[in-house]
Amino acid sequence: MMQNSVKCNFFNEELENFVFNQPTKFVMEGKTKSAETWVELIDKLCVVLIKKDAGKMQEFLKEEKKRKNRIPYLSNTEQSIHFVKYLTESGLYLNQKIDAPRSVKLIRKLLDKFAIQEDSFCLYRTDY
């Protein structure tokens, strides 16, 4: 059953507001991609960002590995992740235990790394 989809204030909304929602699609730089889960959204977004600048994605992944006091959520090697989920489209590995708020934080960090402005990215999510 397809739920209604609403545009959200992705960059400024409180993380808790994403807990009981799933994404439905995102629009980046005028191109729309459907995504029904946070994992699918991260995977598809990574594909777009890798095509945009593969070197910058490698920098981001190196920075993820260096974070103190936590394991990385996204990696290009399986060994870096405890609960591995292989992302088939991007070829990356994601920590499968990632929840909605952490997914949003990770996506925000990715968008920040790639200097994607608020007017260039828009997320639609379920509206129950």
PDB file of C-alpha atoms in Angstrom:
ATOM      1  CA  MET A   1       0.000   0.000   0.000  1.00  0.00           C
ATOM      2  CA  MET A   2       1.565   3.287  -1.089  1.00  0.00           C
ATOM      3  CA  GLN A   3       1.476   6.002   1.560  1.00  0.00           C
ATOM      4  CA  ASN A   4       1.054   9.686   0.865  1.00  0.00           C
ATOM      5  CA  SER A   5       4.314  11.469   0.295  1.00  0.00           C
ATOM      6  CA  VAL A   6       5.173  14.866   1.768  1.00  0.00           C
ATOM      7  CA  LYS A   7       8.123  17.165   1.251  1.00  0.00           C
ATOM      8  CA  CYS A   8      10.073  17.658   4.466  1.00  0.00           C
ATOM      9  CA  ASN A   9      12.478  20.280   5.723  1.00  0.00           C
ATOM     10  CA  PHE A  10      15.371  17.837   5.478  1.00  0.00           C
ATOM     11  CA  PHE A  11      18.208  20.132   6.546  1.00  0.00           C
ATOM     12  CA  ASN A  12      16.544  21.733   9.568  1.00  0.00           C
ATOM     13  CA  GLU A  13      13.940  19.320  10.887  1.00  0.00           C
ATOM     14  CA  GLU A  14      14.607  17.590  14.218  1.00  0.00           C
ATOM     15  CA  LEU A  15      16.075  14.107  13.804  1.00  0.00           C
ATOM     16  CA  GLU A  16      13.330  12.539  15.949  1.00  0.00           C
ATOM     17  CA  ASN A  17      10.741  13.590  13.344  1.00  0.00           C
ATOM     18  CA  PHE A  18      12.175  11.034  10.929  1.00  0.00           C
ATOM     19  CA  VAL A  19      11.836   8.022  13.258  1.00  0.00           C
ATOM     20  CA  PHE A  20       8.448   6.683  12.122  1.00  0.00           C
ATOM     21  CA  ASN A  21       8.826   7.706   8.499  1.00  0.00           C
ATOM     22  CA  GLN A  22      10.423   6.221   5.434  1.00  0.00           C
ATOM     23  CA  PRO A  23      11.624   8.173   2.423  1.00  0.00           C
ATOM     24  CA  THR A  24       9.614   7.911  -0.793  1.00  0.00           C
ATOM     25  CA  LYS A  25      11.893   9.863  -3.136  1.00  0.00           C
ATOM     26  CA  PHE A  26      14.543  12.541  -3.287  1.00  0.00           C
ATOM     27  CA  VAL A  27      15.280  15.269  -5.778  1.00  0.00           C
ATOM     28  CA  MET A  28      18.862  16.401  -6.248  1.00  0.00           C
ATOM     29  CA  GLU A  29      19.882  19.053  -8.713  1.00  0.00           C
ATOM     30  CA  GLY A  30      16.613  18.580 -10.597  1.00  0.00           C
ATOM     31  CA  LYS A  31      16.730  14.762 -10.896  1.00  0.00           C
ATOM     32  CA  THR A  32      14.196  12.608  -9.034  1.00  0.00           C
ATOM     33  CA  LYS A  33      15.062   9.172  -7.618  1.00  0.00           C
ATOM     34  CA  SER A  34      12.612   6.913  -5.790  1.00  0.00           C
ATOM     35  CA  ALA A  35      13.694   5.290  -2.515  1.00  0.00           C
ATOM     36  CA  GLU A  36      11.442   3.344  -0.151  1.00  0.00           C
ATOM     37  CA  THR A  37      13.918   2.829   2.720  1.00  0.00           C
ATOM     38  CA  TRP A  38      16.725   4.813   4.307  1.00  0.00           C
ATOM     39  CA  VAL A  39      19.232   2.185   3.115  1.00  0.00           C
ATOM     40  CA  GLU A  40      17.980   2.475  -0.475  1.00  0.00           C
ATOM     41  CA  LEU A  41      18.137   6.278  -0.240  1.00  0.00           C
ATOM     42  CA  ILE A  42      21.746   6.210   1.017  1.00  0.00           C
ATOM     43  CA  ASP A  43      22.709   3.760  -1.736  1.00  0.00           C
ATOM     44  CA  LYS A  44      21.134   5.803  -4.539  1.00  0.00           C
ATOM     45  CA  LEU A  45      22.466   9.078  -3.160  1.00  0.00           C
ATOM     46  CA  CYS A  46      25.983   7.605  -3.016  1.00  0.00           C
ATOM     47  CA  VAL A  47      25.705   6.600  -6.693  1.00  0.00           C
ATOM     48  CA  VAL A  48      24.800  10.193  -7.614  1.00  0.00           C
ATOM     49  CA  LEU A  49      27.611  11.617  -5.470  1.00  0.00           C
ATOM     50  CA  ILE A  50      30.229   9.160  -6.784  1.00  0.00           C
ATOM     51  CA  LYS A  51      29.320  10.160 -10.353  1.00  0.00           C
ATOM     52  CA  LYS A  52      29.615  13.809  -9.308  1.00  0.00           C
ATOM     53  CA  ASP A  53      33.077  13.446  -7.706  1.00  0.00           C
ATOM     54  CA  ALA A  54      34.510   9.995  -6.919  1.00  0.00           C
ATOM     55  CA  GLY A  55      37.573  11.548  -5.262  1.00  0.00           C
ATOM     56  CA  LYS A  56      35.455  13.503  -2.821  1.00  0.00           C
ATOM     57  CA  MET A  57      33.565  10.302  -1.929  1.00  0.00           C
ATOM     58  CA  GLN A  58      36.895   8.582  -1.179  1.00  0.00           C
ATOM     59  CA  GLU A  59      37.816  11.516   1.105  1.00  0.00           C
ATOM     60  CA  PHE A  60      34.479  11.159   2.910  1.00  0.00           C
ATOM     61  CA  LEU A  61      35.002   7.411   3.400  1.00  0.00           C
ATOM     62  CA  LYS A  62      38.519   8.013   4.814  1.00  0.00           C
ATOM     63  CA  GLU A  63      37.086  10.592   7.228  1.00  0.00           C
ATOM     64  CA  GLU A  64      34.391   8.098   8.295  1.00  0.00           C
ATOM     65  CA  LYS A  65      37.078   5.540   9.232  1.00  0.00           C
ATOM     66  CA  LYS A  66      38.988   8.092  11.339  1.00  0.00           C
ATOM     67  CA  ARG A  67      36.047   9.109  13.560  1.00  0.00           C
ATOM     68  CA  LYS A  68      36.875   8.494  17.203  1.00  0.00           C
ATOM     69  CA  ASN A  69      34.570   6.630  19.575  1.00  0.00           C
ATOM     70  CA  ARG A  70      32.389   5.036  16.918  1.00  0.00           C
ATOM     71  CA  ILE A  71      32.479   2.651  14.020  1.00  0.00           C
ATOM     72  CA  PRO A  72      31.904   4.043  10.535  1.00  0.00           C
ATOM     73  CA  TYR A  73      28.401   3.815   9.071  1.00  0.00           C
ATOM     74  CA  LEU A  74      29.584   3.882   5.468  1.00  0.00           C
ATOM     75  CA  SER A  75      32.701   2.294   4.003  1.00  0.00           C
ATOM     76  CA  ASN A  76      34.264   0.959   0.834  1.00  0.00           C
ATOM     77  CA  THR A  77      35.584  -2.086   2.722  1.00  0.00           C
ATOM     78  CA  GLU A  78      33.542  -4.738   4.475  1.00  0.00           C
ATOM     79  CA  GLN A  79      36.041  -5.079   7.352  1.00  0.00           C
ATOM     80  CA  SER A  80      35.283  -1.554   8.611  1.00  0.00           C
ATOM     81  CA  ILE A  81      31.638  -2.341   9.349  1.00  0.00           C
ATOM     82  CA  HIS A  82      30.255  -4.579  12.121  1.00  0.00           C
ATOM     83  CA  PHE A  83      26.731  -5.321  10.817  1.00  0.00           C
ATOM     84  CA  VAL A  84      27.328  -5.310   7.082  1.00  0.00           C
ATOM     85  CA  LYS A  85      24.751  -4.375   4.475  1.00  0.00           C
ATOM     86  CA  TYR A  86      26.184  -4.358   0.946  1.00  0.00           C
ATOM     87  CA  LEU A  87      24.764  -1.513  -1.144  1.00  0.00           C
ATOM     88  CA  THR A  88      24.320  -3.044  -4.575  1.00  0.00           C
ATOM     89  CA  GLU A  89      24.044   0.155  -6.601  1.00  0.00           C
ATOM     90  CA  SER A  90      26.994   2.091  -5.119  1.00  0.00           C
ATOM     91  CA  GLY A  91      29.182  -0.893  -4.227  1.00  0.00           C
ATOM     92  CA  LEU A  92      29.678   0.479  -0.713  1.00  0.00           C
ATOM     93  CA  TYR A  93      29.031  -1.098   2.691  1.00  0.00           C
ATOM     94  CA  LEU A  94      26.625   0.305   5.263  1.00  0.00           C
ATOM     95  CA  ASN A  95      26.205  -0.476   8.945  1.00  0.00           C
ATOM     96  CA  GLN A  96      22.904  -2.357   8.875  1.00  0.00           C
ATOM     97  CA  LYS A  97      22.053  -1.194  12.404  1.00  0.00           C
ATOM     98  CA  ILE A  98      21.679   2.418  11.235  1.00  0.00           C
ATOM     99  CA  ASP A  99      18.368   3.943  12.307  1.00  0.00           C
ATOM    100  CA  ALA A 100      16.413   6.797  10.720  1.00  0.00           C
ATOM    101  CA  PRO A 101      18.007   9.668  12.722  1.00  0.00           C
ATOM    102  CA  ARG A 102      21.530   8.346  12.066  1.00  0.00           C
ATOM    103  CA  SER A 103      20.633   7.879   8.395  1.00  0.00           C
ATOM    104  CA  VAL A 104      19.563  11.516   8.206  1.00  0.00           C
ATOM    105  CA  LYS A 105      22.779  12.631   9.963  1.00  0.00           C
ATOM    106  CA  LEU A 106      24.884  10.577   7.541  1.00  0.00           C
ATOM    107  CA  ILE A 107      23.039  11.986   4.526  1.00  0.00           C
ATOM    108  CA  ARG A 108      23.425  15.534   5.870  1.00  0.00           C
ATOM    109  CA  LYS A 109      27.194  14.944   6.299  1.00  0.00           C
ATOM    110  CA  LEU A 110      27.449  13.594   2.748  1.00  0.00           C
ATOM    111  CA  LEU A 111      25.574  16.578   1.340  1.00  0.00           C
ATOM    112  CA  ASP A 112      27.754  18.936   3.360  1.00  0.00           C
ATOM    113  CA  LYS A 113      30.950  17.246   2.116  1.00  0.00           C
ATOM    114  CA  PHE A 114      29.775  17.686  -1.474  1.00  0.00           C
ATOM    115  CA  ALA A 115      28.598  21.273  -0.785  1.00  0.00           C
ATOM    116  CA  ILE A 116      25.047  20.424  -1.892  1.00  0.00           C
ATOM    117  CA  GLN A 117      22.919  23.434  -0.981  1.00  0.00           C
ATOM    118  CA  GLU A 118      19.432  23.221   0.515  1.00  0.00           C
ATOM    119  CA  ASP A 119      17.861  24.432  -2.733  1.00  0.00           C
ATOM    120  CA  SER A 120      19.535  21.556  -4.638  1.00  0.00           C
ATOM    121  CA  PHE A 121      18.280  18.661  -2.471  1.00  0.00           C
ATOM    122  CA  CYS A 122      14.767  17.814  -1.393  1.00  0.00           C
ATOM    123  CA  LEU A 123      13.410  14.752   0.395  1.00  0.00           C
ATOM    124  CA  TYR A 124       9.885  13.372   0.322  1.00  0.00           C
ATOM    125  CA  ARG A 125       8.803  10.923   2.993  1.00  0.00           C
ATOM    126  CA  THR A 126       5.790   8.943   4.074  1.00  0.00           C
ATOM    127  CA  ASP A 127       2.875  10.778   5.649  1.00  0.00           C
ATOM    128  CA  TYR A 128       0.819   8.414   7.768  1.00  0.00           C
TER     129      TYR A 128
END
